[in-house]
Amino acid sequence: MEIELGKVPFDLDFHPSDNLVASCLITGDLLLYRYSDNGNAERLLNVRPHEDSSRAARFVDGGKVILTGSPDHSIVATDVETGSIVARVENAHEAAINRLVNLTECTVATGDDDGCVKVWDVRQHSCCNSFNVHEEYISDITFASDSKKIVVTSGDGTLSVCNIRSNKVQTRSEFSEDELLSVVILKNGRKVVCSAQTGTLLLYSWGFFKDCSDRFVDLSPNSVDTMLKLDEDRIITGSENGMINLVGILPNRIIQPIAEHSEYPVEGLAFSHDRKYLGSISHDQTLKLWDLEDLLQGGAETTEVAQEDSSSDSDGMDVDMDPQATKKGTKKKNSGTGNGVGHANNFFADM
């Protein structure tokens, strides 16, 4: 199924329980479609919550609302039923918002172009955590639910782990040779995989984040712009050459190319609520829905269990009490809670 968006999309997200998919565009527009198994898609909404581009979009509040983030520093909440704006935070960040992800049912995280990450509590209508740890844009964020930590990648070539409970930066990796673009947690929390602009996948053992434990280079030289976790042993990657690949981790291998979106970079990947479809967006201005079962035919061989190194089973965290020591000139961390974020604390106040 192919949906013509008309302009370049920056992000996509599926409704948590219904056959709805949203995409935000370079023009600032937010589009919402209802798709069906017969290959048809109906546009339900075409609204413009931002005058600037919309870089990130996520369903929240059980799918009743779509949040969008923009270079205009704002976060906007749009009602799914009516298309009306129900809340707006004009100065959610001091820099352009580049990333917005769901953490739990009631929390989301946002990242900006200056390396700041904020965690928002929907129930309390406030920003509850703020971490100024990176020097460049936040490229991706993922959540380790068991330990209540977020793992963050940045264009400055580092990975960081931020503790939501203590509101502190737990640790930060050494600088890699390239921008880090995407991150997933695999192997039941024991491995963290980051993709880089050179197409290399960097593997870190949980608790030992100073340097990667392994590198997988078979996708090089094409940048791996986005990754999606399929299961504990496999990921789906989207590359700048338009290829979507099924990749096994430990043992590391390209299981098979599963789709080609276009000749342009794959900007985003997402699963539908029932995992029947894989959604992809690209610079070709289309949103494509692929039947996931069809894609994986032939790539569903049993994943060989690899022998993990002893560090993988360690529960210890490589704690860096002073993340600034990893590089001179690192910005000072903001260790305060959301109580000091000003009027941005009134996040879902109008909802």
JSON list of C-alpha atoms in Angstrom, two decimals, residues 221-333:
[
{"chain": "A", "resi": 221, "resn": "PRO", "atom": "CA", "xyz": [28.98, 2.51, 3.30]},
{"chain": "A", "resi": 222, "resn": "ASN", "atom": "CA", "xyz": [25.27, 3.42, 3.27]},
{"chain": "A", "resi": 223, "resn": "SER", "atom": "CA", "xyz": [24.16, 5.34, 6.33]},
{"chain": "A", "resi": 224, "resn": "VAL", "atom": "CA", "xyz": [21.69, 3.44, 8.56]},
{"chain": "A", "resi": 225, "resn": "ASP", "atom": "CA", "xyz": [19.25, 6.22, 9.33]},
{"chain": "A", "resi": 226, "resn": "THR", "atom": "CA", "xyz": [16.67, 4.28, 11.33]},
{"chain": "A", "resi": 227, "resn": "MET", "atom": "CA", "xyz": [16.27, 0.93, 13.10]},
{"chain": "A", "resi": 228, "resn": "LEU", "atom": "CA", "xyz": [13.27, -0.95, 14.45]},
{"chain": "A", "resi": 229, "resn": "LYS", "atom": "CA", "xyz": [13.39, -3.86, 16.89]},
{"chain": "A", "resi": 230, "resn": "LEU", "atom": "CA", "xyz": [11.66, -6.95, 15.54]},
{"chain": "A", "resi": 231, "resn": "ASP", "atom": "CA", "xyz": [12.51, -9.28, 18.42]},
{"chain": "A", "resi": 232, "resn": "GLU", "atom": "CA", "xyz": [15.37, -9.83, 20.86]},
{"chain": "A", "resi": 233, "resn": "ASP", "atom": "CA", "xyz": [17.68, -11.13, 18.11]},
{"chain": "A", "resi": 234, "resn": "ARG", "atom": "CA", "xyz": [16.67, -9.21, 14.98]},
{"chain": "A", "resi": 235, "resn": "ILE", "atom": "CA", "xyz": [16.24, -5.63, 13.84]},
{"chain": "A", "resi": 236, "resn": "ILE", "atom": "CA", "xyz": [14.88, -3.98, 10.71]},
{"chain": "A", "resi": 237, "resn": "THR", "atom": "CA", "xyz": [17.10, -1.23, 9.32]},
{"chain": "A", "resi": 238, "resn": "GLY", "atom": "CA", "xyz": [16.41, 1.60, 6.90]},
{"chain": "A", "resi": 239, "resn": "SER", "atom": "CA", "xyz": [19.33, 2.98, 4.91]},
{"chain": "A", "resi": 240, "resn": "GLU", "atom": "CA", "xyz": [20.14, 6.04, 2.82]},
{"chain": "A", "resi": 241, "resn": "ASN", "atom": "CA", "xyz": [20.03, 3.96, -0.38]},
{"chain": "A", "resi": 242, "resn": "GLY", "atom": "CA", "xyz": [16.35, 3.18, 0.23]},
{"chain": "A", "resi": 243, "resn": "MET", "atom": "CA", "xyz": [16.93, -0.43, 1.28]},
{"chain": "A", "resi": 244, "resn": "ILE", "atom": "CA", "xyz": [15.12, -2.03, 4.23]},
{"chain": "A", "resi": 245, "resn": "ASN", "atom": "CA", "xyz": [17.05, -4.99, 5.64]},
{"chain": "A", "resi": 246, "resn": "LEU", "atom": "CA", "xyz": [16.44, -7.70, 8.19]},
{"chain": "A", "resi": 247, "resn": "VAL", "atom": "CA", "xyz": [19.56, -7.94, 10.35]},
{"chain": "A", "resi": 248, "resn": "GLY", "atom": "CA", "xyz": [20.50, -10.51, 12.98]},
{"chain": "A", "resi": 249, "resn": "ILE", "atom": "CA", "xyz": [22.47, -9.49, 16.04]},
{"chain": "A", "resi": 250, "resn": "LEU", "atom": "CA", "xyz": [24.88, -11.95, 17.74]},
{"chain": "A", "resi": 251, "resn": "PRO", "atom": "CA", "xyz": [25.48, -13.64, 15.43]},
{"chain": "A", "resi": 252, "resn": "ASN", "atom": "CA", "xyz": [25.77, -10.47, 13.33]},
{"chain": "A", "resi": 253, "resn": "ARG", "atom": "CA", "xyz": [24.60, -10.87, 9.76]},
{"chain": "A", "resi": 254, "resn": "ILE", "atom": "CA", "xyz": [22.30, -9.45, 7.11]},
{"chain": "A", "resi": 255, "resn": "ILE", "atom": "CA", "xyz": [19.58, -12.09, 7.03]},
{"chain": "A", "resi": 256, "resn": "GLN", "atom": "CA", "xyz": [18.07, -10.63, 3.88]},
{"chain": "A", "resi": 257, "resn": "PRO", "atom": "CA", "xyz": [16.98, -7.41, 2.19]},
{"chain": "A", "resi": 258, "resn": "ILE", "atom": "CA", "xyz": [13.21, -7.34, 2.71]},
{"chain": "A", "resi": 259, "resn": "ALA", "atom": "CA", "xyz": [12.09, -4.24, 0.80]},
{"chain": "A", "resi": 260, "resn": "GLU", "atom": "CA", "xyz": [13.24, -1.27, -1.24]},
{"chain": "A", "resi": 261, "resn": "HIS", "atom": "CA", "xyz": [11.26, 1.86, -0.44]},
{"chain": "A", "resi": 262, "resn": "SER", "atom": "CA", "xyz": [12.86, 3.96, -3.19]},
{"chain": "A", "resi": 263, "resn": "GLU", "atom": "CA", "xyz": [16.27, 5.23, -4.19]},
{"chain": "A", "resi": 264, "resn": "TYR", "atom": "CA", "xyz": [16.03, 7.87, -1.48]},
{"chain": "A", "resi": 265, "resn": "PRO", "atom": "CA", "xyz": [16.91, 7.58, 2.24]},
{"chain": "A", "resi": 266, "resn": "VAL", "atom": "CA", "xyz": [14.45, 5.79, 4.53]},
{"chain": "A", "resi": 267, "resn": "GLU", "atom": "CA", "xyz": [13.56, 8.41, 7.16]},
{"chain": "A", "resi": 268, "resn": "GLY", "atom": "CA", "xyz": [11.42, 6.31, 9.49]},
{"chain": "A", "resi": 269, "resn": "LEU", "atom": "CA", "xyz": [10.06, 2.84, 10.24]},
{"chain": "A", "resi": 270, "resn": "ALA", "atom": "CA", "xyz": [7.17, 1.77, 12.49]},
{"chain": "A", "resi": 271, "resn": "PHE", "atom": "CA", "xyz": [4.91, -1.23, 13.19]},
{"chain": "A", "resi": 272, "resn": "SER", "atom": "CA", "xyz": [1.13, -1.09, 13.08]},
{"chain": "A", "resi": 273, "resn": "HIS", "atom": "CA", "xyz": [-0.67, -1.80, 16.35]},
{"chain": "A", "resi": 274, "resn": "ASP", "atom": "CA", "xyz": [-1.21, -5.47, 15.42]},
{"chain": "A", "resi": 275, "resn": "ARG", "atom": "CA", "xyz": [2.24, -5.77, 13.82]},
{"chain": "A", "resi": 276, "resn": "LYS", "atom": "CA", "xyz": [0.58, -6.76, 10.57]},
{"chain": "A", "resi": 277, "resn": "TYR", "atom": "CA", "xyz": [2.16, -3.88, 8.67]},
{"chain": "A", "resi": 278, "resn": "LEU", "atom": "CA", "xyz": [5.54, -2.22, 8.55]},
{"chain": "A", "resi": 279, "resn": "GLY", "atom": "CA", "xyz": [5.35, 1.46, 7.70]},
{"chain": "A", "resi": 280, "resn": "SER", "atom": "CA", "xyz": [8.19, 3.33, 6.00]},
{"chain": "A", "resi": 281, "resn": "ILE", "atom": "CA", "xyz": [8.69, 6.93, 4.88]},
{"chain": "A", "resi": 282, "resn": "SER", "atom": "CA", "xyz": [11.29, 8.41, 2.58]},
{"chain": "A", "resi": 283, "resn": "HIS", "atom": "CA", "xyz": [12.33, 11.52, 0.68]},
{"chain": "A", "resi": 284, "resn": "ASP", "atom": "CA", "xyz": [10.20, 10.29, -2.23]},
{"chain": "A", "resi": 285, "resn": "GLN", "atom": "CA", "xyz": [7.21, 11.85, -0.40]},
{"chain": "A", "resi": 286, "resn": "THR", "atom": "CA", "xyz": [5.40, 8.56, 0.13]},
{"chain": "A", "resi": 287, "resn": "LEU", "atom": "CA", "xyz": [4.33, 6.48, 3.10]},
{"chain": "A", "resi": 288, "resn": "LYS", "atom": "CA", "xyz": [4.35, 2.78, 2.32]},
{"chain": "A", "resi": 289, "resn": "LEU", "atom": "CA", "xyz": [2.67, -0.01, 4.28]},
{"chain": "A", "resi": 290, "resn": "TRP", "atom": "CA", "xyz": [4.23, -3.42, 3.81]},
{"chain": "A", "resi": 291, "resn": "ASP", "atom": "CA", "xyz": [2.66, -6.72, 4.83]},
{"chain": "A", "resi": 292, "resn": "LEU", "atom": "CA", "xyz": [5.13, -7.82, 7.49]},
{"chain": "A", "resi": 293, "resn": "GLU", "atom": "CA", "xyz": [4.43, -11.53, 7.13]},
{"chain": "A", "resi": 294, "resn": "ASP", "atom": "CA", "xyz": [5.15, -11.33, 3.41]},
{"chain": "A", "resi": 295, "resn": "LEU", "atom": "CA", "xyz": [8.36, -9.38, 4.03]},
{"chain": "A", "resi": 296, "resn": "LEU", "atom": "CA", "xyz": [9.70, -11.90, 6.50]},
{"chain": "A", "resi": 297, "resn": "GLN", "atom": "CA", "xyz": [9.01, -14.98, 4.39]},
{"chain": "A", "resi": 298, "resn": "GLY", "atom": "CA", "xyz": [12.34, -16.64, 3.88]},
{"chain": "A", "resi": 299, "resn": "GLY", "atom": "CA", "xyz": [13.94, -14.64, 6.68]},
{"chain": "A", "resi": 300, "resn": "ALA", "atom": "CA", "xyz": [12.30, -16.48, 9.52]},
{"chain": "A", "resi": 301, "resn": "GLU", "atom": "CA", "xyz": [14.95, -19.08, 10.07]},
{"chain": "A", "resi": 302, "resn": "THR", "atom": "CA", "xyz": [15.67, -19.91, 13.65]},
{"chain": "A", "resi": 303, "resn": "THR", "atom": "CA", "xyz": [18.18, -17.46, 15.07]},
{"chain": "A", "resi": 304, "resn": "GLU", "atom": "CA", "xyz": [21.32, -19.17, 16.24]},
{"chain": "A", "resi": 305, "resn": "VAL", "atom": "CA", "xyz": [22.01, -18.54, 19.90]},
{"chain": "A", "resi": 306, "resn": "ALA", "atom": "CA", "xyz": [25.42, -16.92, 20.29]},
{"chain": "A", "resi": 307, "resn": "GLN", "atom": "CA", "xyz": [27.64, -17.31, 23.30]},
{"chain": "A", "resi": 308, "resn": "GLU", "atom": "CA", "xyz": [27.51, -13.99, 25.17]},
{"chain": "A", "resi": 309, "resn": "ASP", "atom": "CA", "xyz": [30.64, -12.59, 26.77]},
{"chain": "A", "resi": 310, "resn": "SER", "atom": "CA", "xyz": [30.66, -12.51, 30.54]},
{"chain": "A", "resi": 311, "resn": "SER", "atom": "CA", "xyz": [30.10, -8.78, 30.65]},
{"chain": "A", "resi": 312, "resn": "SER", "atom": "CA", "xyz": [26.68, -9.15, 29.03]},
{"chain": "A", "resi": 313, "resn": "ASP", "atom": "CA", "xyz": [25.24, -10.74, 32.16]},
{"chain": "A", "resi": 314, "resn": "SER", "atom": "CA", "xyz": [26.59, -8.10, 34.46]},
{"chain": "A", "resi": 315, "resn": "ASP", "atom": "CA", "xyz": [24.09, -5.94, 36.29]},
{"chain": "A", "resi": 316, "resn": "GLY", "atom": "CA", "xyz": [26.73, -3.34, 37.05]},
{"chain": "A", "resi": 317, "resn": "MET", "atom": "CA", "xyz": [26.51, 0.08, 35.47]},
{"chain": "A", "resi": 318, "resn": "ASP", "atom": "CA", "xyz": [29.65, 1.76, 34.25]},
{"chain": "A", "resi": 319, "resn": "VAL", "atom": "CA", "xyz": [28.79, 4.91, 36.16]},
{"chain": "A", "resi": 320, "resn": "ASP", "atom": "CA", "xyz": [30.38, 8.15, 35.09]},
{"chain": "A", "resi": 321, "resn": "MET", "atom": "CA", "xyz": [29.68, 10.56, 37.90]},
{"chain": "A", "resi": 322, "resn": "ASP", "atom": "CA", "xyz": [31.09, 13.40, 35.79]},
{"chain": "A", "resi": 323, "resn": "PRO", "atom": "CA", "xyz": [30.03, 13.00, 32.15]},
{"chain": "A", "resi": 324, "resn": "GLN", "atom": "CA", "xyz": [31.81, 16.28, 31.37]},
{"chain": "A", "resi": 325, "resn": "ALA", "atom": "CA", "xyz": [35.11, 14.49, 31.81]},
{"chain": "A", "resi": 326, "resn": "THR", "atom": "CA", "xyz": [34.60, 12.60, 28.55]},
{"chain": "A", "resi": 327, "resn": "LYS", "atom": "CA", "xyz": [35.21, 15.76, 26.56]},
{"chain": "A", "resi": 328, "resn": "LYS", "atom": "CA", "xyz": [36.29, 19.24, 27.45]},
{"chain": "A", "resi": 329, "resn": "GLY", "atom": "CA", "xyz": [33.68, 21.87, 26.79]},
{"chain": "A", "resi": 330, "resn": "THR", "atom": "CA", "xyz": [30.68, 19.64, 27.51]},
{"chain": "A", "resi": 331, "resn": "LYS", "atom": "CA", "xyz": [27.69, 21.69, 28.55]},
{"chain": "A", "resi": 332, "resn": "LYS", "atom": "CA", "xyz": [26.89, 21.75, 32.25]},
{"chain": "A", "resi": 333, "resn": "LYS", "atom": "CA", "xyz": [24.12, 19.33, 33.17]}
]
